[in-house]
Amino acid sequence: MSEESFKDSYFELVVDGTKIEGAERDRIKYVRVFQYADGPDRFEFAVHTEMQMEREFPNASAYKLGAAIEIKTGFDGTGTTIFKGEVSRIEGAFGPDTKPTFKVIGFSYDHRLSRQRLTEHWESQKYSYIVSDIAGRCGLSADCTATSETYDYVSMNNQTYLSFVLELARRVGYEVTCDDKKLVFKPADSSKQ
């Protein structure tokens, strides 16, 4: 009977460019990434405190709101990036018989397009220009394949930027993705449909 070889699973958490290692990494209970087709991807990870009485968030300076997060996963110590985003919320869980746990939650950078509903308009513009303009307003760069038609008047009525950009993409057969801090607006890959 031959022996099967199993690879050790691996994850790496990078916060504001610094890899979390050693005892700090050992405090991480789990890391989860949720990917959505029509909205921002989300992550969460839980951090245990060392003692039951410890009520202070460990390494609070690293896990601050707005901190850049990169999550890598793979096997045998080599990781592939599966998520890039930013911390948007920190929650505490305090049970009577368990160590306090803090949950760090955040989203991919395109969540910035979902912050509020707005009513706006653009005059004499292409959809690609409008998407680039919206990306800039949300602190993102844009990689937009130029659309051909210029529209006299384009209105966004009580929508989030994300729902509006997705609507524009549907109208012209484009797809919208977010690659780190870059909003991508390009023709849909017909081979994937």
mmCIF file of N, CA and C in Angstrom, residues 32-43 82-83 107-108 176-178:
data_model
loop_
_atom_site.group_PDB
_atom_site.id
_atom_site.type_symbol
_atom_site.label_atom_id
_atom_site.label_comp_id
_atom_site.label_asym_id
_atom_site.label_seq_id
_atom_site.Cartn_x
_atom_site.Cartn_y
_atom_site.Cartn_z
ATOM 1 N N ARG A 32 -12.117 34.105 6.852
ATOM 2 C CA ARG A 32 -13.129 33.764 5.846
ATOM 3 C C ARG A 32 -13.181 34.857 4.788
ATOM 4 N N VAL A 33 -13.357 34.440 3.542
ATOM 5 C CA VAL A 33 -13.541 35.374 2.433
ATOM 6 C C VAL A 33 -14.822 34.983 1.718
ATOM 7 N N PHE A 34 -15.680 35.967 1.478
ATOM 8 C CA PHE A 34 -16.948 35.765 0.784
ATOM 9 C C PHE A 34 -16.881 36.542 -0.527
ATOM 10 N N GLN A 35 -17.104 35.857 -1.642
ATOM 11 C CA GLN A 35 -17.043 36.516 -2.942
ATOM 12 C C GLN A 35 -18.435 36.551 -3.559
ATOM 13 N N TYR A 36 -18.803 37.734 -4.073
ATOM 14 C CA TYR A 36 -20.140 37.953 -4.619
ATOM 15 C C TYR A 36 -20.040 38.409 -6.066
ATOM 16 N N ALA A 37 -20.964 37.940 -6.892
ATOM 17 C CA ALA A 37 -20.968 38.313 -8.309
ATOM 18 C C ALA A 37 -21.468 39.730 -8.529
ATOM 19 N N ASP A 38 -22.345 40.214 -7.661
ATOM 20 C CA ASP A 38 -22.984 41.512 -7.913
ATOM 21 C C ASP A 38 -22.781 42.517 -6.785
ATOM 22 N N GLY A 39 -21.701 42.377 -6.067
ATOM 23 C CA GLY A 39 -21.432 43.320 -4.986
ATOM 24 C C GLY A 39 -20.016 43.156 -4.473
ATOM 25 N N PRO A 40 -19.639 43.984 -3.512
ATOM 26 C CA PRO A 40 -18.276 43.917 -2.971
ATOM 27 C C PRO A 40 -18.013 42.595 -2.250
ATOM 28 N N ASP A 41 -16.808 42.064 -2.425
ATOM 29 C CA ASP A 41 -16.399 40.883 -1.673
ATOM 30 C C ASP A 41 -16.170 41.300 -0.226
ATOM 31 N N ARG A 42 -16.225 40.321 0.674
ATOM 32 C CA ARG A 42 -16.126 40.612 2.100
ATOM 33 C C ARG A 42 -15.172 39.623 2.753
ATOM 34 N N PHE A 43 -14.529 40.061 3.828
ATOM 35 C CA PHE A 43 -13.704 39.152 4.616
ATOM 36 C C PHE A 43 -14.064 39.330 6.083
ATOM 37 N N ILE A 82 -6.026 36.020 -2.542
ATOM 38 C CA ILE A 82 -7.436 35.797 -2.863
ATOM 39 C C ILE A 82 -8.305 36.990 -2.483
ATOM 40 N N PHE A 83 -7.726 37.952 -1.758
ATOM 41 C CA PHE A 83 -8.525 39.101 -1.343
ATOM 42 C C PHE A 83 -7.634 40.298 -1.049
ATOM 43 N N PHE A 107 -14.288 44.901 3.512
ATOM 44 C CA PHE A 107 -14.761 44.684 2.149
ATOM 45 C C PHE A 107 -13.664 44.997 1.146
ATOM 46 N N SER A 108 -13.860 44.490 -0.075
ATOM 47 C CA SER A 108 -12.993 44.895 -1.177
ATOM 48 C C SER A 108 -13.222 46.380 -1.427
ATOM 49 N N VAL A 176 -17.933 44.569 -14.794
ATOM 50 C CA VAL A 176 -17.298 45.445 -13.813
ATOM 51 C C VAL A 176 -16.615 44.569 -12.776
ATOM 52 N N THR A 177 -15.339 44.828 -12.543
ATOM 53 C CA THR A 177 -14.603 44.133 -11.489
ATOM 54 C C THR A 177 -13.755 45.158 -10.743
ATOM 55 N N CYS A 178 -13.259 44.727 -9.602
ATOM 56 C CA CYS A 178 -12.360 45.589 -8.842
ATOM 57 C C CYS A 178 -11.085 44.800 -8.581
#
